[in-house]
Short mmCIF file of C-alpha atoms in Angstrom, two decimals:
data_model
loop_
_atom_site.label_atom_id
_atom_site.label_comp_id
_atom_site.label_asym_id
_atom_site.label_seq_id
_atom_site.Cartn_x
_atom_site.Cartn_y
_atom_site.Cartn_z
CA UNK A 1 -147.75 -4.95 -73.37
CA UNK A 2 -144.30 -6.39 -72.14
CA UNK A 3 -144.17 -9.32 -70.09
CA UNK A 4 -143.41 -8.87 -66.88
CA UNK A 5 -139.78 -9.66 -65.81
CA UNK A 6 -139.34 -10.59 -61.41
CA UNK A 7 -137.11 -8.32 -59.67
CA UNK A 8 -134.73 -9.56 -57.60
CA UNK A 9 -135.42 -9.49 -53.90
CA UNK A 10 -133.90 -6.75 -51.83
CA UNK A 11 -130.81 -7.30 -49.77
CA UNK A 12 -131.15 -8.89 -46.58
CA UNK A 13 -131.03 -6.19 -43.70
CA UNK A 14 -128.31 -6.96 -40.59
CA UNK A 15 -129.88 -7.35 -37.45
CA UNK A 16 -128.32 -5.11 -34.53
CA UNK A 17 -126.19 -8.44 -33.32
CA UNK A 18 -124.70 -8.10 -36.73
CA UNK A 19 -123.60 -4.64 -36.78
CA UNK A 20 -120.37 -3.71 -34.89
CA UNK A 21 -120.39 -0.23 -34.00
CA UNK A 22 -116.43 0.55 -35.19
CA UNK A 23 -117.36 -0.52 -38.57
CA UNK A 24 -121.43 0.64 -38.73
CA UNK A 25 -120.08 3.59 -41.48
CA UNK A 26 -118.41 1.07 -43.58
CA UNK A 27 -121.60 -1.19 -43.76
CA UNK A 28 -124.08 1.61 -43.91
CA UNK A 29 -121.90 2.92 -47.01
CA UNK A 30 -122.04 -0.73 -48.49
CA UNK A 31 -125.73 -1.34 -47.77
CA UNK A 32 -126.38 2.32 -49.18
CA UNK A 33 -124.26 1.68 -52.39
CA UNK A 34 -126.57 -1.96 -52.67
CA UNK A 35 -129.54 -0.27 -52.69
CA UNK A 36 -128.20 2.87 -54.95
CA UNK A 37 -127.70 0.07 -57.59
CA UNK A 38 -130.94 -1.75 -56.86
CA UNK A 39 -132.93 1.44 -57.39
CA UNK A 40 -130.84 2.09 -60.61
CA UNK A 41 -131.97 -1.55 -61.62
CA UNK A 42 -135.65 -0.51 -61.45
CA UNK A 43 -135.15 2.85 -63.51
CA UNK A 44 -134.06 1.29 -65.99
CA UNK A 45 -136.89 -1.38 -66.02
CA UNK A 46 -138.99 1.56 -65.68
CA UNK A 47 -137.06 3.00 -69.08
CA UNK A 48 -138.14 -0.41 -70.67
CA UNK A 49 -141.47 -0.26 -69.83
CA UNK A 50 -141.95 3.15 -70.88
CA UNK A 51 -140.88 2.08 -74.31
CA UNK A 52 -143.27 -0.20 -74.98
CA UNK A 53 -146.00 2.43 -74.37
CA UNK A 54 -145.97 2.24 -78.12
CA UNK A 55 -148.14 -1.48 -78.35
CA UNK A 56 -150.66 0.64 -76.08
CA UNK A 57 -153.72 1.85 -77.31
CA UNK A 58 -153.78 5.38 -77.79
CA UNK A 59 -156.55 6.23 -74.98
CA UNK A 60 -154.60 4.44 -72.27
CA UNK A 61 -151.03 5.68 -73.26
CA UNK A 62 -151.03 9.25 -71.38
CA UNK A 63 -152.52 7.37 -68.32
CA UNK A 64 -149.59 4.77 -68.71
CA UNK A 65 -146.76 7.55 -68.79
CA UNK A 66 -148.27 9.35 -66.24
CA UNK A 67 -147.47 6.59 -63.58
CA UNK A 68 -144.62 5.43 -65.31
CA UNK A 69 -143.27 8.93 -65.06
CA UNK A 70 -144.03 8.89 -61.53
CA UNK A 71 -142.51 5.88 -60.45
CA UNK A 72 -139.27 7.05 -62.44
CA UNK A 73 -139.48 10.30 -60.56
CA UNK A 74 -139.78 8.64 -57.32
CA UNK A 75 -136.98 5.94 -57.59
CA UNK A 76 -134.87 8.96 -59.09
CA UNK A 77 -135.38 11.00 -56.15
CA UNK A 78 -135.32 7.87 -53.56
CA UNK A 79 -131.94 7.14 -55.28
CA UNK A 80 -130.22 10.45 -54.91
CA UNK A 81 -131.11 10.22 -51.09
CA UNK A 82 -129.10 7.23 -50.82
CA UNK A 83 -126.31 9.24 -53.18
CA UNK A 84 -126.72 12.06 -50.68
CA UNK A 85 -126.04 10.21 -47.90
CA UNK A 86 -122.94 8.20 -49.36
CA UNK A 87 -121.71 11.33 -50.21
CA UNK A 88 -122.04 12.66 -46.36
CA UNK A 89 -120.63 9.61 -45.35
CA UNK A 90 -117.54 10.07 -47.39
CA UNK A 91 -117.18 13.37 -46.12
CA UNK A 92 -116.89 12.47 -42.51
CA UNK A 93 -114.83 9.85 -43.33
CA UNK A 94 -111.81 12.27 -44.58
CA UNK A 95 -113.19 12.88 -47.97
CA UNK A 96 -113.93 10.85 -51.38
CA UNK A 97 -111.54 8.45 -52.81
#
């Protein structure tokens, strides 16, 4: 089996002093695009992980790609969300640059 690598932490969230109002779609768009990236980060860890299924014995390899193939699904999904929303963002901003 791999060794295991640390992930980095997440980003730190504002507190409501933090956030100005005029300028809460600009950071929400930032934070979003942060954690897009972070969540691409783990799918590819995920990627790595799944090829190393290889060193596994044979009896616990379809168990191991079943939840690696679920946490891939998951962070896929949880990452077009945050996709989703950038996009919806840009939209009621005036449209994508």
């Amino acid at each position: 089996m791999s060794t295991q690598t640390e992930l980095p932490p997440l980003p730190p969230r504002p507190t409501l002093d933090e956030i100005d109002p005029a300028k809460n779609g600009l950071r929400r768009s930032a934070l979003l695009r942060e954690l897009s990236l972070y969540l691409e980060g783990f799918e590819s860890r995920i990627l790595c992980e799944k090829n190393d299924i290889e060193k596994i014995a044979a009896a616990d390899r379809a168990a191991y790609i079943g939840l690696i193939d679920v946490a891939a699904r998951s962070l896929k999904s949880m990452r077009h969300i945050v996709e989703t929303n950038l996009f919806e963002i840009a939209l009621k901003k005036g449209g994508l640059k």
